[in-house]
Coordinates of C-alpha atoms in Angstrom, one line a residue:
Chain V
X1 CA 55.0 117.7 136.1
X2 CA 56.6 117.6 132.8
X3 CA 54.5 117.6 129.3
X4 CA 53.3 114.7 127.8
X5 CA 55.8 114.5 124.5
X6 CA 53.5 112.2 122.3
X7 CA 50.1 110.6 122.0
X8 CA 49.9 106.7 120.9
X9 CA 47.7 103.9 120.4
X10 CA 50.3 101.5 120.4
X11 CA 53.7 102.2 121.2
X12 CA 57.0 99.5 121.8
X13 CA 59.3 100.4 124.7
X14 CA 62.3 99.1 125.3
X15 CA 65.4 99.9 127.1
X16 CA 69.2 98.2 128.3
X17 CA 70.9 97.7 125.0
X18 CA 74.3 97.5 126.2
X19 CA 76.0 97.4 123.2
X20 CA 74.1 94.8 121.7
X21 CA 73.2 96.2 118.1
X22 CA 71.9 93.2 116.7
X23 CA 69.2 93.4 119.4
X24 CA 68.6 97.1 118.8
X25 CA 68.0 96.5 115.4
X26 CA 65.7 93.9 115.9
X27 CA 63.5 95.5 118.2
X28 CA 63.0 98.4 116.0
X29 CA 62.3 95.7 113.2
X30 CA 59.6 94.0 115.5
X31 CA 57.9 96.9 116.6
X32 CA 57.3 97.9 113.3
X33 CA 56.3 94.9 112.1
X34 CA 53.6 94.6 115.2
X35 CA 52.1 98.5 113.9
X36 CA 53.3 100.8 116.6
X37 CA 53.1 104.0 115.9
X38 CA 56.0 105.0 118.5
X39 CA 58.9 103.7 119.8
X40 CA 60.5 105.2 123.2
X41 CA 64.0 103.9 124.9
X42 CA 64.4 103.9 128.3
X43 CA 68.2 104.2 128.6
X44 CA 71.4 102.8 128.8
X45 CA 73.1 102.6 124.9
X46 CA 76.4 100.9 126.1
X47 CA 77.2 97.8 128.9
X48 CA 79.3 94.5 128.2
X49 CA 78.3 94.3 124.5
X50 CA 80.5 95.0 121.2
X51 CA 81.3 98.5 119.3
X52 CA 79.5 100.7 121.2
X53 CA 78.9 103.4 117.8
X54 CA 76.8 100.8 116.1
X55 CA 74.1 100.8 119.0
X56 CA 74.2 104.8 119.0
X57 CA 74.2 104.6 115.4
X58 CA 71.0 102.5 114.9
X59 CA 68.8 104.0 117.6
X60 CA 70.2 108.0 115.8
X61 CA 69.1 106.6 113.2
X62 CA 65.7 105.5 113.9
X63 CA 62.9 107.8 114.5
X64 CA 62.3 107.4 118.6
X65 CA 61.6 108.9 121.8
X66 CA 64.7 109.0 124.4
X67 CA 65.2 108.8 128.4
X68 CA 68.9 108.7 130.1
X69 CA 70.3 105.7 131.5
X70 CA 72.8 106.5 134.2
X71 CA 75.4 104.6 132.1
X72 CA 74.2 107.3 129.0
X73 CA 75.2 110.1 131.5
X74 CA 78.5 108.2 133.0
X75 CA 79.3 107.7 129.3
X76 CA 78.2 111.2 128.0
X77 CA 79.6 113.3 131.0
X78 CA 83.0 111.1 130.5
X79 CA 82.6 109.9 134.6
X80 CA 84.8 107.3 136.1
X81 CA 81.9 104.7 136.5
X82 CA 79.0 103.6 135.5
X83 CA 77.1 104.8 138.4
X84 CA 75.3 101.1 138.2
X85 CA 75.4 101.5 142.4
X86 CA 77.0 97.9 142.8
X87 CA 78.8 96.9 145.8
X88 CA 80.3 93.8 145.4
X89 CA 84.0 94.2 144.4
X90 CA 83.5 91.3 141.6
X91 CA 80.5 93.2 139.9
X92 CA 82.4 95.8 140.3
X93 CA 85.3 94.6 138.5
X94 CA 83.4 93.6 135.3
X95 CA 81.4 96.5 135.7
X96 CA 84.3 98.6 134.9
X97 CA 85.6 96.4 132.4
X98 CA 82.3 97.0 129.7
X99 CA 82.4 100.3 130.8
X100 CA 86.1 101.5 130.1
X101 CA 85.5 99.5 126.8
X102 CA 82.4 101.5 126.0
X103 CA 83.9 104.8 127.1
X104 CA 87.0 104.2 125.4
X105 CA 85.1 103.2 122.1
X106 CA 82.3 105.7 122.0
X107 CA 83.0 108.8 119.4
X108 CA 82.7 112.2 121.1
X109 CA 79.7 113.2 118.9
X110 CA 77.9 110.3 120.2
X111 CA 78.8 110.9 123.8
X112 CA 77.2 114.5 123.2
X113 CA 74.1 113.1 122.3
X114 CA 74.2 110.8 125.1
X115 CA 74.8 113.5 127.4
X116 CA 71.7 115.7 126.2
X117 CA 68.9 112.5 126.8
X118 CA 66.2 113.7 129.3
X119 CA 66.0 112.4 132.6
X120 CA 62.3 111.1 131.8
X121 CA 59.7 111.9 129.8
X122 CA 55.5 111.6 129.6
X123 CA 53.7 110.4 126.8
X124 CA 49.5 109.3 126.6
X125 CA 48.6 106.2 125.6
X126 CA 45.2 106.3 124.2
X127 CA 43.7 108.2 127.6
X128 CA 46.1 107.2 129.9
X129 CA 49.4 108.8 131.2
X130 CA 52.9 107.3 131.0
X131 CA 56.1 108.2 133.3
X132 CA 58.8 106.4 131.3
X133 CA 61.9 106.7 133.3
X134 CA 65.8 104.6 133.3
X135 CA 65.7 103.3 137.1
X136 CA 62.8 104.9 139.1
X137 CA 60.9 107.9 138.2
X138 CA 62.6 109.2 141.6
X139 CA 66.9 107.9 140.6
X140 CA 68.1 107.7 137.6
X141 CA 70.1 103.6 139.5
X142 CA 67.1 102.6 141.5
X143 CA 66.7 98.8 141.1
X144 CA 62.8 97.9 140.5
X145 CA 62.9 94.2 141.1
X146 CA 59.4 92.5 141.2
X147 CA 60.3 90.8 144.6
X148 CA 61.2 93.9 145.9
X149 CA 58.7 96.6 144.8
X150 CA 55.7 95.8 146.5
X151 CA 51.9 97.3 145.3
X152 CA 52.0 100.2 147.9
X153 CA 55.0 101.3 146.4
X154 CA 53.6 101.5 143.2
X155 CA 50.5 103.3 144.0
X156 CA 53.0 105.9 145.8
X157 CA 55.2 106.3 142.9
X158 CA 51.8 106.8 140.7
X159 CA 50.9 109.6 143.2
X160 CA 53.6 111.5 143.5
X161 CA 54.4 111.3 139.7
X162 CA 50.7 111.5 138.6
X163 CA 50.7 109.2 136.4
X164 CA 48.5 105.9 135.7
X165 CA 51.5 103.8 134.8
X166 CA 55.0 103.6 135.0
X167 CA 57.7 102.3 132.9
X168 CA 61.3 101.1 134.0
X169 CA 64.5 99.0 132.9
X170 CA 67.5 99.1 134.4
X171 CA 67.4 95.5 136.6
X172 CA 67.4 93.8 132.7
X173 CA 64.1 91.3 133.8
X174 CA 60.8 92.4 133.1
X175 CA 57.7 92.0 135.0
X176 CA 54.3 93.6 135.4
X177 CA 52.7 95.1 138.4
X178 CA 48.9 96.7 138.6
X179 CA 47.0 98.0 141.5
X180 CA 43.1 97.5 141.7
X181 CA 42.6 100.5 139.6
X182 CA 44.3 99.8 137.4
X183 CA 47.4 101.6 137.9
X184 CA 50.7 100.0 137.5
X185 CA 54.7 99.8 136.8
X186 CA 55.8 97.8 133.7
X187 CA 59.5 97.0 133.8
X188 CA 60.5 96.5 129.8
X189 CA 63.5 94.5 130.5
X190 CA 66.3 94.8 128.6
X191 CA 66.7 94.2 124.8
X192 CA 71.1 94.0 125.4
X193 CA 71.2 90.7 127.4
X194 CA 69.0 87.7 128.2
X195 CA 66.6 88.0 131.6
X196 CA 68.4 85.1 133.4
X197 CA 66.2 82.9 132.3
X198 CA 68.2 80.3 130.4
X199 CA 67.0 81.0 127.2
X200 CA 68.6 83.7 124.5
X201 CA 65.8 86.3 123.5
X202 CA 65.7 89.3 125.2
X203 CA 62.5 91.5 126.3
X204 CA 60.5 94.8 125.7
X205 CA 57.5 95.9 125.8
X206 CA 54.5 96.9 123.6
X207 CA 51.7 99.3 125.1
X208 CA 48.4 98.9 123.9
X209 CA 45.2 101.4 124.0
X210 CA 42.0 98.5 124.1
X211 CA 38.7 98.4 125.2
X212 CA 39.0 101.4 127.3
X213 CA 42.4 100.5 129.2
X214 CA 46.0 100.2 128.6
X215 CA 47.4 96.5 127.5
X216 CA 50.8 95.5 128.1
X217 CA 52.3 92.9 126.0
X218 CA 56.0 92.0 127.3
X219 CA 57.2 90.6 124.6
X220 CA 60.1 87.9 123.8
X221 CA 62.6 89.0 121.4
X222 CA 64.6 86.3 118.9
X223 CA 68.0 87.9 117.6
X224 CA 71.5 87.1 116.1
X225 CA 72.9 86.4 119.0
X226 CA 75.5 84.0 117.6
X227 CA 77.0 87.3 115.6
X228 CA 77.1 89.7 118.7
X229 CA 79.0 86.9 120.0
X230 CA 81.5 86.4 117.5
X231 CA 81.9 90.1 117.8
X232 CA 82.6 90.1 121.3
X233 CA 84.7 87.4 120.7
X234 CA 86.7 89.1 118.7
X235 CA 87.2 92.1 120.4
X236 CA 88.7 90.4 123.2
X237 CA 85.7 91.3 126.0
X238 CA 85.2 88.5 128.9
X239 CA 84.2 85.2 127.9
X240 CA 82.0 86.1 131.3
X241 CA 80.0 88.3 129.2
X242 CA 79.7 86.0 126.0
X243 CA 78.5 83.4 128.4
X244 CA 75.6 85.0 129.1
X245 CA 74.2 86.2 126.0
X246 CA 75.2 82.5 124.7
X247 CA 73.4 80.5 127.2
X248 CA 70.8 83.1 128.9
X249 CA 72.3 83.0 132.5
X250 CA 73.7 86.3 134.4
X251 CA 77.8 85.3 134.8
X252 CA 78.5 89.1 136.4
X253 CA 76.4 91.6 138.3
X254 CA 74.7 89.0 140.5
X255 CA 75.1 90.6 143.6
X256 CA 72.6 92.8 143.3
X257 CA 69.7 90.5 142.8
X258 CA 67.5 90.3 145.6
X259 CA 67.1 86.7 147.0
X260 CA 64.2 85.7 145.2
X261 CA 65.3 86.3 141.6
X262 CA 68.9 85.2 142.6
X263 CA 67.6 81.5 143.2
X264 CA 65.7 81.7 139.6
X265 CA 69.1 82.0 137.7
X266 CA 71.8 79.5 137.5
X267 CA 74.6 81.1 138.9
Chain E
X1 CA 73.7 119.5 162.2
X2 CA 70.7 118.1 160.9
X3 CA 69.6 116.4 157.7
X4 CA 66.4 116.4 155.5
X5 CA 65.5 112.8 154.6
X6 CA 65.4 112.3 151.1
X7 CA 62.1 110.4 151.4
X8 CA 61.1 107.2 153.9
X9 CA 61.0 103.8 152.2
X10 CA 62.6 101.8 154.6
X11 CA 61.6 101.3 157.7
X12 CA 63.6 99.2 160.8
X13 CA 61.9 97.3 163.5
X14 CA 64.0 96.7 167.0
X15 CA 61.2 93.5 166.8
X16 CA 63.4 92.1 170.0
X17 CA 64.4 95.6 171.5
X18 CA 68.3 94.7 173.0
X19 CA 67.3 91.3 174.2
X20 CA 69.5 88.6 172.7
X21 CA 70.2 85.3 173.5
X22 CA 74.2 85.9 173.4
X23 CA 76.3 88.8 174.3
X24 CA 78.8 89.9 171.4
X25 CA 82.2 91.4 172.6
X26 CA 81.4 94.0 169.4
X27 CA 78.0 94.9 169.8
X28 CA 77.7 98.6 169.3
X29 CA 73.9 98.9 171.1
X30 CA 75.5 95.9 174.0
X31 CA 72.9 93.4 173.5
X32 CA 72.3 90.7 175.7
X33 CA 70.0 88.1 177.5
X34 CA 68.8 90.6 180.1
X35 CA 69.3 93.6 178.9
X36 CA 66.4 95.4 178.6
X37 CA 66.9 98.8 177.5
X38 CA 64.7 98.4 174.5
X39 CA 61.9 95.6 174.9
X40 CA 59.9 93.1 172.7
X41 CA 57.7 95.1 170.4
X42 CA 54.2 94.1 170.4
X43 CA 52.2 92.8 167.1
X44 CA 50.4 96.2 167.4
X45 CA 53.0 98.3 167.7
X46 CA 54.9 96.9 164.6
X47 CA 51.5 97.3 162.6
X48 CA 51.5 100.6 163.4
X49 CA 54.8 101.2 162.4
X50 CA 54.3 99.5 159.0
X51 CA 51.0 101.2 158.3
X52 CA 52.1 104.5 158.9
X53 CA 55.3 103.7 156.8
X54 CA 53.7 102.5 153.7
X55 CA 51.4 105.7 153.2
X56 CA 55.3 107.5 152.9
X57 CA 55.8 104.8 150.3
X58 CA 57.4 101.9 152.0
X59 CA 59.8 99.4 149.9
X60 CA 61.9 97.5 152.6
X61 CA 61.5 96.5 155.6
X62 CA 63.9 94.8 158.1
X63 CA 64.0 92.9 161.3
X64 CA 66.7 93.1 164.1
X65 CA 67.2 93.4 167.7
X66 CA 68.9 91.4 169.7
X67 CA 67.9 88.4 168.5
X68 CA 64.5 88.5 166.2
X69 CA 63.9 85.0 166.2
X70 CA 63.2 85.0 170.3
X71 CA 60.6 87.0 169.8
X72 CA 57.4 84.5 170.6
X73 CA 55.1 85.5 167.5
X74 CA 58.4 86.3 164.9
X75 CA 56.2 84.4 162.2
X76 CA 53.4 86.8 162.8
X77 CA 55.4 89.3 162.4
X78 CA 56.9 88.4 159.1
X79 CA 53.6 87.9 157.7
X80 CA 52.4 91.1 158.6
X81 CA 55.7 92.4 157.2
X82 CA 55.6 90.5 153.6
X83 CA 52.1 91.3 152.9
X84 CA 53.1 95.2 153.1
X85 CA 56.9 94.6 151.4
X86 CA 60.4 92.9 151.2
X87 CA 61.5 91.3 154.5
X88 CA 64.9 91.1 155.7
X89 CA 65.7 89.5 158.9
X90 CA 69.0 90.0 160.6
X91 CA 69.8 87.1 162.8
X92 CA 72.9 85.0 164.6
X93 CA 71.2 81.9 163.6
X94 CA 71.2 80.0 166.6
X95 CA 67.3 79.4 167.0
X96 CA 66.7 78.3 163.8
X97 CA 65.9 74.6 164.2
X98 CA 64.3 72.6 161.5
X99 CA 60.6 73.6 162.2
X100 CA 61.9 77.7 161.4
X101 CA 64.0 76.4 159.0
X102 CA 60.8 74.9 157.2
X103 CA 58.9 77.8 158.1
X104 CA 61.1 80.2 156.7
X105 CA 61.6 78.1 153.6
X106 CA 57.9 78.4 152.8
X107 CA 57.7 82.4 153.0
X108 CA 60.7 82.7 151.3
X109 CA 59.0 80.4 148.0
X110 CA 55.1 81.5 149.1
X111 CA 55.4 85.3 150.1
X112 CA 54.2 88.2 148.1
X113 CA 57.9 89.8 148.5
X114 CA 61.5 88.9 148.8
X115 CA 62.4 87.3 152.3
X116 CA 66.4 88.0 153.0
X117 CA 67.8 85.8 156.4
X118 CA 71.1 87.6 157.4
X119 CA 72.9 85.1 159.7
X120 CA 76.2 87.0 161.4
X121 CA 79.0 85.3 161.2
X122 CA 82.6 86.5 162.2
X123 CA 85.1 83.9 161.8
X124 CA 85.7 81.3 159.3
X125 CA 86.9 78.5 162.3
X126 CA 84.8 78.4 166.1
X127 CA 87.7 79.4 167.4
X128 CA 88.0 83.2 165.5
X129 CA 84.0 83.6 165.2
X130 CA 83.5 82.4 169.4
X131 CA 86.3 85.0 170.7
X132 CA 83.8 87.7 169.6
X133 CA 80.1 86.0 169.6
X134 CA 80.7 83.6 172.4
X135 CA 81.5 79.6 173.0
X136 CA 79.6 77.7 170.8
X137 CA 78.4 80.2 168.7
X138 CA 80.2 79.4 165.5
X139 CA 78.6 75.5 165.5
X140 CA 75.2 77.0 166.4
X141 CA 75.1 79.2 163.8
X142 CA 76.4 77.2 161.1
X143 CA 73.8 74.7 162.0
X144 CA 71.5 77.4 161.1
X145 CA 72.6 78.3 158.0
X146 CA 72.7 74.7 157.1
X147 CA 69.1 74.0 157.9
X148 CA 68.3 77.0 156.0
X149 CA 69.9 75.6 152.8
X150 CA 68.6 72.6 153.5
X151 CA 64.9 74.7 153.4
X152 CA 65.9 76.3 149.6
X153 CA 66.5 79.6 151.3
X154 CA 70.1 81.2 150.2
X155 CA 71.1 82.9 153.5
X156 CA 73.5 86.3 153.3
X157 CA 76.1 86.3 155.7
X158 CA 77.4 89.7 157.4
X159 CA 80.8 89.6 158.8
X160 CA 81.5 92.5 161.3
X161 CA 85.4 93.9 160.0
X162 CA 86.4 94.4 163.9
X163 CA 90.2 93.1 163.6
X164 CA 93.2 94.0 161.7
X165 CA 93.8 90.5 160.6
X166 CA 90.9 90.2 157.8
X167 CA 88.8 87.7 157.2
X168 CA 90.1 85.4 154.8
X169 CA 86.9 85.8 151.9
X170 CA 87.8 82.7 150.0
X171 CA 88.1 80.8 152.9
X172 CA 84.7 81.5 154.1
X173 CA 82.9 81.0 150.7
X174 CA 84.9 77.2 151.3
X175 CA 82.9 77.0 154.6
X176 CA 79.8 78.4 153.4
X177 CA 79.6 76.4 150.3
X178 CA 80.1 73.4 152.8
X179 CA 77.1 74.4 154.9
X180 CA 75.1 74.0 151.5
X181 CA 74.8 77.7 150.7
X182 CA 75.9 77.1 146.5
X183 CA 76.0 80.5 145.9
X184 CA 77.5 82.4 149.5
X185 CA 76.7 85.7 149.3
X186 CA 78.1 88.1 151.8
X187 CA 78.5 91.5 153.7
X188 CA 81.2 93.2 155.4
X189 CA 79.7 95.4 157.9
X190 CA 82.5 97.9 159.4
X191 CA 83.3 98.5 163.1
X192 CA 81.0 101.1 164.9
X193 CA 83.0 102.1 167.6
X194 CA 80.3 102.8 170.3
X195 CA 78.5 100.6 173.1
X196 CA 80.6 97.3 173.4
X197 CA 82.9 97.5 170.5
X198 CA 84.4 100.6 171.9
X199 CA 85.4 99.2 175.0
X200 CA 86.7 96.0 173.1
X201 CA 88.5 98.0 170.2
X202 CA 88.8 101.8 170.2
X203 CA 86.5 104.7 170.6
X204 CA 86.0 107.5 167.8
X205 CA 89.0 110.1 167.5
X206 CA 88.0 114.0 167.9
X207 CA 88.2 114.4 164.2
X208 CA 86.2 111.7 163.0
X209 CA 83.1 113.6 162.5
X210 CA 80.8 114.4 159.4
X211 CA 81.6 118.5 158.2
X212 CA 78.7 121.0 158.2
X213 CA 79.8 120.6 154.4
X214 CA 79.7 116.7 154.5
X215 CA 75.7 117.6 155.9
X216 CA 74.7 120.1 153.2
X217 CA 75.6 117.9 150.0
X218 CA 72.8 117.0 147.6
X219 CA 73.9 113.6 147.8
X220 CA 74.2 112.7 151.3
X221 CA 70.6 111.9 152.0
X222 CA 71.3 109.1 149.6
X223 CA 75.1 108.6 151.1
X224 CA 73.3 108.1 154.9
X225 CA 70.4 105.3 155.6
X226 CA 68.8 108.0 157.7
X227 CA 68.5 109.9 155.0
X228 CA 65.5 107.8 153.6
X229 CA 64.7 105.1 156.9
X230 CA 63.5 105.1 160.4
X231 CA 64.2 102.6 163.0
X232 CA 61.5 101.9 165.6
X233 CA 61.7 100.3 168.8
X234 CA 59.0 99.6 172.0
X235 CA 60.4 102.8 173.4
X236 CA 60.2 104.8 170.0
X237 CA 61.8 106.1 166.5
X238 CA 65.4 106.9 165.9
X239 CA 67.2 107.6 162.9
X240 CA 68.8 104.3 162.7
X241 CA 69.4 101.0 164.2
X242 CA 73.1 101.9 165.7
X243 CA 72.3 104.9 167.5
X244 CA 69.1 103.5 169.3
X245 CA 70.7 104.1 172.9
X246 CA 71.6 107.6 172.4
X247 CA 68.7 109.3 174.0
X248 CA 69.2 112.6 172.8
X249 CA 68.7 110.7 168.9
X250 CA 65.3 109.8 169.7
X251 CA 63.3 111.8 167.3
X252 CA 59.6 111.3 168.6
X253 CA 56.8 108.6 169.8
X254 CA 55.6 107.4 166.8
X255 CA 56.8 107.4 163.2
X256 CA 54.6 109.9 161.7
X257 CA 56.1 112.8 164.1
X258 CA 59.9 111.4 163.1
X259 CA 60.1 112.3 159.6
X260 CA 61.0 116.1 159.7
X261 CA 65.3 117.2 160.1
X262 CA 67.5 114.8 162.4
X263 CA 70.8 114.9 164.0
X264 CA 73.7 113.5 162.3
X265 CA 76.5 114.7 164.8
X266 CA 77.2 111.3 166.2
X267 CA 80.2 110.1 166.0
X268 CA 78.9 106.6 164.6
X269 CA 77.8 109.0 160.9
X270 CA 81.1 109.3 160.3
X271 CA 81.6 105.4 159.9
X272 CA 78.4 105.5 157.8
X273 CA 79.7 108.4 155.7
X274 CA 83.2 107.4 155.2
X275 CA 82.4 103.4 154.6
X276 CA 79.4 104.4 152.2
X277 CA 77.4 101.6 154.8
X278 CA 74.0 101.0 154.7
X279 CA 72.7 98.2 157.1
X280 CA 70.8 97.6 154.5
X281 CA 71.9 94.6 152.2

């Protein structure tokens, strides 16, 4: 099992910010501002958003922990994919038009540094154990869907990892599972593009060491969206992608969302 | 050649066995009304199945056969399924009248997990879908897919990619949209040229096999469904749900004793390994 990096009372994680700056910065801001002593990211720097250097720039810039996305190694190994593991030829289509873009626009120095992120990491939170991972503690893609992830696979992850709770982004929608015990698997969402709800904030998570036990807070996030918009905009990406951060609904990479969560969006 | 699974997490259940209620010119394990190679699995023996699956860490489960909805305690079953995991239900279609329909409806909405219907369908007109799946078929099954709509349950549809002349996608989505399905979503399933289909089509050439390099990959337990899945049926376990008539595939009695190395020198790998294919949606 790895080492546990860093000890916390409360600590903001947060992961998916696909370009999206404006959110970056503002979940930094927020976590701050809510007194956590620690912030972790849980992967993926670029997607569908605008200027990939300014996300790499504001989270090098800010004092945090780090895990790899599989679009940070796509991006920092220079692959031909994202490795997102769609199959549907449409997804795939704008899957490789944000990605090309991000490639294309990330400095070298920056794809270094995404290249050299750790797979996961382990932190405590008061007396408890973390596994923070991208996907799945077990594949760097692994979608953790809440319909799909039932409570027996949870305890099994907790098992083989050791851990009392696990913490995921990857899908972009959050949602909270615990066992009996007490055990569980937070998925923080994604601060880079809305959760399909229809509404514009984005999501992360704060961990909390109360009363003997570890409290999750997921946590809406308001931002500038209107800006990362204009910016988008601007640099010619898909109006398919400004959509969504403009209205909340998933336009692209739909395919992949089990039944359930599919019939919660609009498209 | 053998391979290492990866890990188990999804687990297949021949519910019907090869009992169908049609008899598809493709059908790569030759289902049919009497054929009764593989039989119903009893309620016990798919609890067994799914208890000794989740303690390996179980995330999907699917139904097929034959036909999983002639199976007389299917609802049972998926209840037993849901409360351990994701269901997904591979189906023609035909039986689901409007009492299934509205039984469905209220697992897919009530459920602990996700609850996928796969409805085959492989034509966009009767007359393309019925020269493979039988007269009457294509209006059956539509019916189906329209009652499930109709039930606020977003059917998948899995179109077998047997002929040269392909199926026309923007065609279909036209059809499905007009069943009700607002948002089709679909799966092209690629021809496994064993039990019917190679009779119908063509059989494997000599060289369409998977390499003793193609085995040792670090990848290819995640490349192959057998590489993390078992398929159980009343006679046993297999690798997976194609090469259930191959007896000398048949890895043991019960799940727990299947999990160590399998075969994957059947010709069928190569169409999993080639196409990427996962009967897994």
């Amino acid at each position: 099992m790895l080492d546990v990096t860093s000890e916390h009372r409360k600590v903001a994680l947060f992961g998916g910010s696909y370009n999206n700056w404006k959110a970056t910065e503002a979940v930094l801001a927020d976590a701050k501002r809510r007194g956590c002593d620690g912030v972790w990211f849980l992967g993926d720097v670029g997607g569908f958003g605008p200027h990939p250097d300014r996300t790499a720039e504001v989270l090098r810039s800010a004092e945090l922990g780090l895990v790899q996305g599989n679009y940070d190694d796509s991006v920092g190994s220079s692959r031909e994919d994202c490795a997102c593991g769609y199959t549907d030829p449409r997804d795939n289509h704008f899957a490789q038009i944000s990605y090309d873009y991000t490639l294309a626009n990330t400095h070298a120095e920056h794809r270094a540094w995404l290249a050299a992120m750790p797979a996961s990491a382990r932190i405590r939170v008061g007396e408890k154990t973390v596994h923070l991972c991208h996907g799945s503690p077990r594949q760097v893609n692994e979608f953790l869907w809440e319909s799909t992830t039932p409570a027996g696979f949870v305890e099994h992850l907790c098992n083989r990892y050791e851990t009392d709770l696990l913490a995921c982004t990857h899908t972009g929608i959050h949602w909270e599972r615990r066992l009996a015990d007490g055990r569980g698997l937070v998925n923080v969402g994604a601060v880079g593009r809305p959760a399909n709800d229809g509404r514009q904030n984005v999501w992360y998570a704060v961990l909390e060491w109360v009363d003997g036990r570890v409290r999750t807070e997921l946590v809406p996030l308001e931002y500038d969206w209107e800006a990362v918009v204009a910016e988008m905009r601007a640099e010619g990406l898909p109006e398919e992608f400004v959509e969504t951060l403009a209205t909340g609904w998933w336009t692209t990479c739909l395919e992949i969302l089990p039944a359930r969560e599919r019939v919660a969006g609009r498209f | 050649m053998r391979l290492s699974m990866a890990w188990l997490d999804t687990l297949w259940l021949q519910v019907t066995g090869t009992v169908c209620n049609i008899a598809c010119r493709h059908c790569f394990i030759s289902c049919g009304p009497k054929v009764r190679k593989h039989d119903y699995m009893t309620v016990e023996q798919c609890q067994a199945a799914l208890d000794s699956a989740k303690s390996e860490g179980l995330r999907a489960i699917w139904f097929t056969g034959g036909e999983p909805f002639l199976h007389p305690d299917i609802l049972e079953l998926m209840d037993a399924a849901l409360e351990v995991g994701p269901l997904g239900v591979l189906t023609n279609g035909m039986l689901i009248d409007d009492a299934l329909a509205a039984a469905i409806g209220e697992r897919f909405r009530n459920a602990p997990y996700n609850l996928e219907i796969r409805v085959s369908l492989d034509g966009c007109t009767a007359e393309q879908n019925d020269r493979i799946r039988g007269k009457g078929v294509f209006d059956a099954a539509c019916a189906g897919l329209r009652r499930l709509a109709e039930n606020g349950v977003p059917a998948l549809v899995a179109v077998s990619l047997v002929d040269d002349d392909a199926m026309d996608q923007a065609r279909l989505v036209e059809v499905l949209t007009g069943l009700g399905l607002e948002r089709p979503r679909i799966k092209w399933i690629p021809a496994f040229r064993i039990g019917r289909e190679e009779r119908r089509g063509r059989g494997y050439e000599a060289w369409e096999m998977l390499t003793p390099e193609d085995v040792a990959h670090p990848e290819t337990p995640h490349r192959l469904q057998c590489g993390t899945s078992r398929t159980v049926t009343s006679n046993g376990v297999w690798p997976c749900p194609i090469l259930i008539n191959e007896p000398d595939f048949r890895l043991a009695d019960s799940l727990d004793a299947a999990l160590g190395p399998h075969r994957v020198d059947h010709k069928a790998c190569y169409t999993c390994y080639v196409e990427g294919f996962s009967c897994s949606t």
